C-alpha positions as a printed Julia matrix, in Angstrom:
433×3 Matrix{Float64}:
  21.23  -14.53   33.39
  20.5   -10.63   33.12
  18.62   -8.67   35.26
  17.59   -5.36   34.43
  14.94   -2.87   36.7
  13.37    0.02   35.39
  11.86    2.78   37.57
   9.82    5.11   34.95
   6.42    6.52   33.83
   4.98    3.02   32.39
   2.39    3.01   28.78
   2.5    -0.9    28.26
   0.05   -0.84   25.89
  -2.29   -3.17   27.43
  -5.65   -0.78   27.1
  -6.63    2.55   27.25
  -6.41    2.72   31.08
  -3.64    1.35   31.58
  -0.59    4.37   32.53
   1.75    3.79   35.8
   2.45    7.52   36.66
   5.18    6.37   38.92
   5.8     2.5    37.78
   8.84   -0.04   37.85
   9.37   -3.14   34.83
  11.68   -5.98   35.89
  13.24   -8.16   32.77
  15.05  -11.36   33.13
  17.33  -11.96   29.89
  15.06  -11.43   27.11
  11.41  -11.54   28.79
   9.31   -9.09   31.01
   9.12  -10.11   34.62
   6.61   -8.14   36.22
   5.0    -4.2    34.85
   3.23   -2.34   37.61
   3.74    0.69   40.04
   6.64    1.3    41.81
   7.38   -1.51   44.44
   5.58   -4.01   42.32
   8.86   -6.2    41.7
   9.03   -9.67   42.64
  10.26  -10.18   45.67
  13.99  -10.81   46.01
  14.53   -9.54   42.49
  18.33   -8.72   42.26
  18.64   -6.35   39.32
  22.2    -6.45   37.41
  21.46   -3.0    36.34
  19.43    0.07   37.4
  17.38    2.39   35.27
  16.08    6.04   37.15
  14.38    7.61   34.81
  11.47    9.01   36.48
  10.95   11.8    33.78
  10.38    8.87   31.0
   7.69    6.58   29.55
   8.55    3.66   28.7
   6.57    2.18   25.91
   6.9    -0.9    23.72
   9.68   -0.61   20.62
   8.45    0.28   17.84
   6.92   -1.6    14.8
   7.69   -0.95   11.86
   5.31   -2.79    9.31
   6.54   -2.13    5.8
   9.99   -0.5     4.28
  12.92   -1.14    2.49
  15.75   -0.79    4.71
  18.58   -0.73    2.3
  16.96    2.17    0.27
  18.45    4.68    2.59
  21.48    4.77   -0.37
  18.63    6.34   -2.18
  17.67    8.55    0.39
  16.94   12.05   -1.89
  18.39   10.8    -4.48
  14.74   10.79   -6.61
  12.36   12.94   -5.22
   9.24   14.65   -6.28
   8.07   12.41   -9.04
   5.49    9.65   -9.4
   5.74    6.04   -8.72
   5.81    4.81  -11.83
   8.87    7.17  -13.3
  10.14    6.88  -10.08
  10.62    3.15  -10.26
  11.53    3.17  -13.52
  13.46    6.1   -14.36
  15.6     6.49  -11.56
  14.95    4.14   -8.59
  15.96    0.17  -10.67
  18.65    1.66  -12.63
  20.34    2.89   -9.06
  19.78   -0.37   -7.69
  21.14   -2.42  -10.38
  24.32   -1.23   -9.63
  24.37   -2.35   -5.75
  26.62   -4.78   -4.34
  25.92   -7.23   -1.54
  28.05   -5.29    0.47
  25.97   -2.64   -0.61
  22.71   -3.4     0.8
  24.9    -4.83    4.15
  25.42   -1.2     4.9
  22.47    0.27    3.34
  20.81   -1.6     6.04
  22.92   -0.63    8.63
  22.27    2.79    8.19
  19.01    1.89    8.41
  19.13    0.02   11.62
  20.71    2.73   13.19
  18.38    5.13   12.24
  15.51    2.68   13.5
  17.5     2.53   17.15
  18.24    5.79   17.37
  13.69    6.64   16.79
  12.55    4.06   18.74
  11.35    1.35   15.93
  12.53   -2.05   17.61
  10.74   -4.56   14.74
  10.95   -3.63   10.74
   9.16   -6.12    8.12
  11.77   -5.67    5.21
  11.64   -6.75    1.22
  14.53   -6.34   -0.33
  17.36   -8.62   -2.78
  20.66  -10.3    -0.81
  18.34  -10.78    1.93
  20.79  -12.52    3.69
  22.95   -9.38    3.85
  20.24   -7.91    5.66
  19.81  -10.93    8.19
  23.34  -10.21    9.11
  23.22   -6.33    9.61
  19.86   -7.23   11.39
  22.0   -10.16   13.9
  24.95   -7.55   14.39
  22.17   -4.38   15.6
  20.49   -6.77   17.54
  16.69   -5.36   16.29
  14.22   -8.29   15.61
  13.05   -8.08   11.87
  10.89  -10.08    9.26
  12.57  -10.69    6.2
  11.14  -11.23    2.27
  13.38  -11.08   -0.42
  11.46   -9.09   -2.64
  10.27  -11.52   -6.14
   9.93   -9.53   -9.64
   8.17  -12.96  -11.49
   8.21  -11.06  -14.33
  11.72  -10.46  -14.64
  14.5   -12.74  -16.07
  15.65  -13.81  -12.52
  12.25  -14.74  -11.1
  12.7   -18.2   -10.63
  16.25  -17.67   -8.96
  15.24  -15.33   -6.79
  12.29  -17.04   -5.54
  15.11  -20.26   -4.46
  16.65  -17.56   -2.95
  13.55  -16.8    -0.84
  13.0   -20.44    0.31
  17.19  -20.23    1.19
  16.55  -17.28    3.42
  13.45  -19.21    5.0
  15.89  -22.23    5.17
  19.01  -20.44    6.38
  17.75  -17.45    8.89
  13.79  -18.47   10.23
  14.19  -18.24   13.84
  17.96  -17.15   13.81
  19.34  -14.78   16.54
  17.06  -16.22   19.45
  13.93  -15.86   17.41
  14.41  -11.83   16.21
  14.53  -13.18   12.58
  11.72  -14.48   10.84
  10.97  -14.68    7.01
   8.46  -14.13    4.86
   7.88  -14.08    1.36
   7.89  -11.42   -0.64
   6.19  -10.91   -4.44
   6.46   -7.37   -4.83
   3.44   -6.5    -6.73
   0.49   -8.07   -8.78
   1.66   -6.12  -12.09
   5.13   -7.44  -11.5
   4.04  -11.3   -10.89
   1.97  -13.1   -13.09
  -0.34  -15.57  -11.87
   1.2   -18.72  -12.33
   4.24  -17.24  -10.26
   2.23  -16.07   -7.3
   0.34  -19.37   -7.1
   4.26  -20.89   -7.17
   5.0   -18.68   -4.26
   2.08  -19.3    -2.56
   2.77  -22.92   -2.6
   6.05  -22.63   -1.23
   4.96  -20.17    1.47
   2.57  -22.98    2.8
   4.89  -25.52    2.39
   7.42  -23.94    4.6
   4.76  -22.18    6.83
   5.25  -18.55    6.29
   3.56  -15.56    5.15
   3.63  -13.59    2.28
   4.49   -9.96    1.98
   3.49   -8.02   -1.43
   2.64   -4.15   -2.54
  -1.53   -4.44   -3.29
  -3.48   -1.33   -4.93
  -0.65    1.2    -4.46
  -1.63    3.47   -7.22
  -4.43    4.55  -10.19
  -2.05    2.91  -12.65
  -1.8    -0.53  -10.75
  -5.27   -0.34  -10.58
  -6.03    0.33  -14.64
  -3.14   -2.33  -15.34
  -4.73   -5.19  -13.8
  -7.84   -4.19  -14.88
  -6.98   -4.45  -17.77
  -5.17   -7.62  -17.97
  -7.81   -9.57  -15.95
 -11.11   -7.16  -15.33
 -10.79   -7.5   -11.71
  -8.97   -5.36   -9.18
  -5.93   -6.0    -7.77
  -7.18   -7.52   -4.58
 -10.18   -9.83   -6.1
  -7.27  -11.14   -8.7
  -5.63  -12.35   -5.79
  -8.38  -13.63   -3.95
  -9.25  -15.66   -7.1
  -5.43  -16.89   -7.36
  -6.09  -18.6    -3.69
  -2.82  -15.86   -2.54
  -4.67  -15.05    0.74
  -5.95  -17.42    3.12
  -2.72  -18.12    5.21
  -0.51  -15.32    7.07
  -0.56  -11.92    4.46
   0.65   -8.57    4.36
  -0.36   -5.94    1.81
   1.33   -3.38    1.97
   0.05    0.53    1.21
  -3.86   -0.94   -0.28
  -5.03    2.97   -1.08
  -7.11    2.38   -4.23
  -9.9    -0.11   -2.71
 -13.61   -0.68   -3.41
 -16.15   -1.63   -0.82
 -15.68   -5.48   -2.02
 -11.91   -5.38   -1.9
 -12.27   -4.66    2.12
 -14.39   -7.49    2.49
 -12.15   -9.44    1.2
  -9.5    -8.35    2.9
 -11.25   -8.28    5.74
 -12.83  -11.8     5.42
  -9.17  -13.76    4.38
  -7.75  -11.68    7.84
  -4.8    -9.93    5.37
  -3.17   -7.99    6.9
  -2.37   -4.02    5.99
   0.34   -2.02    5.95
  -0.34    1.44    6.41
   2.59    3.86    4.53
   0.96    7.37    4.8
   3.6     9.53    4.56
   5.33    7.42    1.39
   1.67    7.18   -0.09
   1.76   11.53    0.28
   5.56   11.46   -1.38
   4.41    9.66   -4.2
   1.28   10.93   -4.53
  -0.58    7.72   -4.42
  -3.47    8.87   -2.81
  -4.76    8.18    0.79
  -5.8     4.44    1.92
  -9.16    3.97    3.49
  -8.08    3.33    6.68
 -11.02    4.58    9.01
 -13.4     2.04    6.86
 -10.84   -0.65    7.23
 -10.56   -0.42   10.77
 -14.7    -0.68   10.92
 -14.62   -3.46    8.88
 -12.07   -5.16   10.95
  -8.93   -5.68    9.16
  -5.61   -5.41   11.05
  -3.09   -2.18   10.06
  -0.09   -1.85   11.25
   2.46    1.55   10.32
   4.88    1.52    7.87
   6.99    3.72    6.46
   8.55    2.53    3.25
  11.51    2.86    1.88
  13.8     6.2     2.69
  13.81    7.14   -1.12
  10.19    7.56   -0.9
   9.49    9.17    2.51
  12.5     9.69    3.38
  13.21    8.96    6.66
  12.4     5.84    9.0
  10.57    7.95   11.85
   7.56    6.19   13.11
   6.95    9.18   15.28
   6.21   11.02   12.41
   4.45    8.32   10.55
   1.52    8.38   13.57
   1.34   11.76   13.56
   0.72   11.75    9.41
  -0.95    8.55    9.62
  -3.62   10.22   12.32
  -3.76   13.89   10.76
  -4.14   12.2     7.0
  -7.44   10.53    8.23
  -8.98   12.86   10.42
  -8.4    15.44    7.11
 -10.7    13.02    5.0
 -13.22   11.8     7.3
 -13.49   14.03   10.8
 -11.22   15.07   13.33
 -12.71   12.21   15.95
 -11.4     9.29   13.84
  -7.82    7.8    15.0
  -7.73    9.36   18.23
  -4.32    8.65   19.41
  -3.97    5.66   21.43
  -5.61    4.03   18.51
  -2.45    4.77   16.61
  -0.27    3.96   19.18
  -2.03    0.67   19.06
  -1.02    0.61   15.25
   2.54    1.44   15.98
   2.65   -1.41   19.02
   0.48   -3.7    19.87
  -1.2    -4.17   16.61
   1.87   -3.66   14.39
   2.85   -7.07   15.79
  -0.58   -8.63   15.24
   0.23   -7.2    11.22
   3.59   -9.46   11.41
   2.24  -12.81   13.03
   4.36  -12.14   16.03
   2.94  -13.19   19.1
   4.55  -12.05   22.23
   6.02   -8.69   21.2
   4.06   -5.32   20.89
   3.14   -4.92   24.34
   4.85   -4.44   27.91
   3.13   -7.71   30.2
   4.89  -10.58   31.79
   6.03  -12.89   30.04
   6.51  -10.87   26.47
   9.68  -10.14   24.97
  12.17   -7.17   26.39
  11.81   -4.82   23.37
  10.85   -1.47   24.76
  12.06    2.0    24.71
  12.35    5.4    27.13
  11.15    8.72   25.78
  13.11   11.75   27.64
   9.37   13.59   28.5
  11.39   16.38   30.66
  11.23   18.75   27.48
   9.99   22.08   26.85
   7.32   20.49   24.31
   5.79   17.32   26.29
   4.69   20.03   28.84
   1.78   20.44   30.42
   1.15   16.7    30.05
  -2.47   16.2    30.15
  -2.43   13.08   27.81
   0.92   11.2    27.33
  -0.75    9.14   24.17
  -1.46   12.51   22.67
   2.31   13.94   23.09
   3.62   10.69   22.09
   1.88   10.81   18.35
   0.86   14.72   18.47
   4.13   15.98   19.99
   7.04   13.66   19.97
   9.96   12.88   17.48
  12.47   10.8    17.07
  15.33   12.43   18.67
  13.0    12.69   22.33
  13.96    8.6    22.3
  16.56    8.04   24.9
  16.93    4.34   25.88
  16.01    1.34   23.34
  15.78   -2.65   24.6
  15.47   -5.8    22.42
  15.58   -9.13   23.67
  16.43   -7.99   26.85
  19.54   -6.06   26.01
  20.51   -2.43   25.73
  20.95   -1.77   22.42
  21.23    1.64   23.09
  21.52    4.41   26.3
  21.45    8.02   26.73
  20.74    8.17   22.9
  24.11    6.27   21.88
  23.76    3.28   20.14
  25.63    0.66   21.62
  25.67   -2.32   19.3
  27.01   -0.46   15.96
  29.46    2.07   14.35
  27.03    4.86   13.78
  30.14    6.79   12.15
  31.49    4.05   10.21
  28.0     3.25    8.89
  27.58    6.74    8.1
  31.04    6.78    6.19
  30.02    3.67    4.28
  26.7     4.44    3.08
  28.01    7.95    1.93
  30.75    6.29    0.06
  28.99    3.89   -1.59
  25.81    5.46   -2.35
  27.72    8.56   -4.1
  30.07    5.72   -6.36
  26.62    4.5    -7.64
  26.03    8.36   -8.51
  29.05    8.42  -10.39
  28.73    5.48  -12.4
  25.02    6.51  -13.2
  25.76   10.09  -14.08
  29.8    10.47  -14.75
């Protein structure tokens, strides 16, 4: 049994009020024990170890709702072109070419990149899922997994045994950090009949689904014109909502499509800066939020954004909106909310998101004794306005340390480094020697 005390500046995420100036959290193993001002400890709690860090805040991790972990090997190798070209020209070609091993360290970067800014939770859709699950285990972050399903592609059927496998093999491994999902990646790579398949297994197993909806102009005008509907009402009419959904990036939606949305409770993925990259356009999300519908951050894959900073992500996701609407519209603990509290409402997860007895250990410190957090008149406002991923000092999952005075404890950083360099730069060769 592990006990571990924190003495800090406490956000837990539990309203707008709610900010311990001078507050203590108590974990014991991988749960929150008490969150309140300093002396609020149980009595008789005998921490193991001893955080001071009265210049902090300690927030919830993290969450990141949509990305591609393993697509850090990609990271600038494609930029400034549209999605379509993107995917085609440069972005499938690269990727036939990965290993297994590949996408084991591809990930790993990934995960250390995701310590090292704070992001505790990632929903993932990627191939050799359970490559991922593994890099996942060893980093210790807690992650949904989808193996991403092209149905229109020869391996379509495989790949969606591989899914149930994954659901099979890894649902619940690693003390419940690992959960799967599955994952179609996109209406105008699935046909119908497929996504009704996958459907059918998702309920039979009791999981969600995870899938790309109304990305781009060109999705849009492709399944127009293959079924005279939009992208969301052809799924609606397929019977693919209903049970536990995330669509991910939905930036190209009509006044219908958010009822529906709304109505079936799917669940959005928000990629702002990825949806700017690309060009996509920018997703409705004030008018979503009215409506109801849950969004959580994401922030893609690192080919398309191309980095894994959720910091950054709130601060796009927040300026991106009040640009199109007004500057009143996602004030910033709203968008903490979105990286926190409601990021884990996106995911299904139930007892993460938020620092209060009884939820999971995943939180993290921000070092606020820096030149730019001062004055601090509104710690919500410096944390999406102000703060970046290197002001993260401490991260916990689970109730363990996964990292401390910014070094990661639980991987290589310099071997991962090594790896991904070397194997993302043989891919290179073979593509362009």
């Amino acid at each position: 049994m592990s006990k571990i005390l924190i003495r800090a500046m406490v956000l837990p995420m539990t309203g707008p009020d709610m900010f311990y100036p001078q507050g203590e959290i108590t974990i014991e193993d991988d749960r929150i024990l008490s969150v309140g001002g300093l002396g609020s400890a149980p009595a008789g709690f005998a921490p193991d170890r001893i955080l001071d860090l009265p210049n902090d805040v300690v927030m919830p991790g993290l969450i990141n709702t949509h990305t591609h972990a393993a697509m850090t090997l990609l990271r600038s190798y494609a930029d400034d072109l549209p999605l379509m070209p993107w995917l085609n020209e440069k972005v499938w070609p690269f990727e036939e070419k990965l290993t297994a091993e590949d996408i084991y360290w591809g990930t790993a970067l990934a995960l250390c990149e995701m310590i090292r800014s704070g992001t505790t939770t990632m929903l993932d859709m990627y191939v050799s899922m359970e490559q991922v699950a593994k890099a996942v285990l060893k980093a210790g972050t807690r992650a949904v997994l989808s193996r991403g399903l092209i149905g229109n592609g020869p391996n379509g059927e495989r790949a969606l045994q591989e899914n149930i496998d994954l659901v099979r093999c890894y649902h619940g491994a690693g003390n419940g950090r690992v959960n799967v999902m599955f994952g179609p990646h996109a209406p105008y790579t699935c046909s119908g009949e497929y996504l009704q398949k996958v459907k059918a297994e998702a309920d039979r197993l009791g999981v969600g689904i995870h899938i790309h909806v109304a990305e781009t102009r060109d999705e849009i005008n492709i399944i127009k014109e293959l079924y005279g509907k939009t992208p969301v009402q052809w799924l609606d009419e397929l019977g693919l909502f209903g049970g536990h959904v995330v669509a991910a990036h939905c930036v190209h939606l009509t006044p219908k499509d958010m009822e529906i949305l709304a109505n079936r409770h799917v669940g959005v993925a928000h990629n702002a800066e990825s949806n700017m990259k690309l060009s996509s356009g920018t997703a409705p999300i004030t008018e979503l939020l009215a409506k109801g519908v849950v969004v959580g951050l994401g922030t893609d894959g690192a080919s398309s954004n191309n980095n894994l900073d959720l910091f950054g992500e709130m601060r796009s996701a927040a300026f991106q909106q009040k640009l199109r609407v007004d500057s009143t519209v996602l004030p910033a603990y709203k968008v903490l909310e979105m990286a926190t509290v409601v990021g884990a409402q996106t995911l299904g997860l139930k007892d993460v998101g938020m620092l209060a007895p009884g939820f999971k250990a995943d939180l993290i410190t921000i070092d606020m004794d820096q030149p730019h957090f001062y004055p601090r008149f509104s710690v919500p406002a410096h944390l999406v306005y102000v703060a970046h991923a290197g002001d993260v000092r401490s991260v916990i999952v689970d109730g363990k340390i996964l990292m401390a005075e910014r070094k990661v404890l639980t991987m290589d950083v310099k071997r991962v480094c090594q790896e991904a360099e070397t194997r993302a730069k043989r891919i290179w060769m073979e593509l362009n020697g």
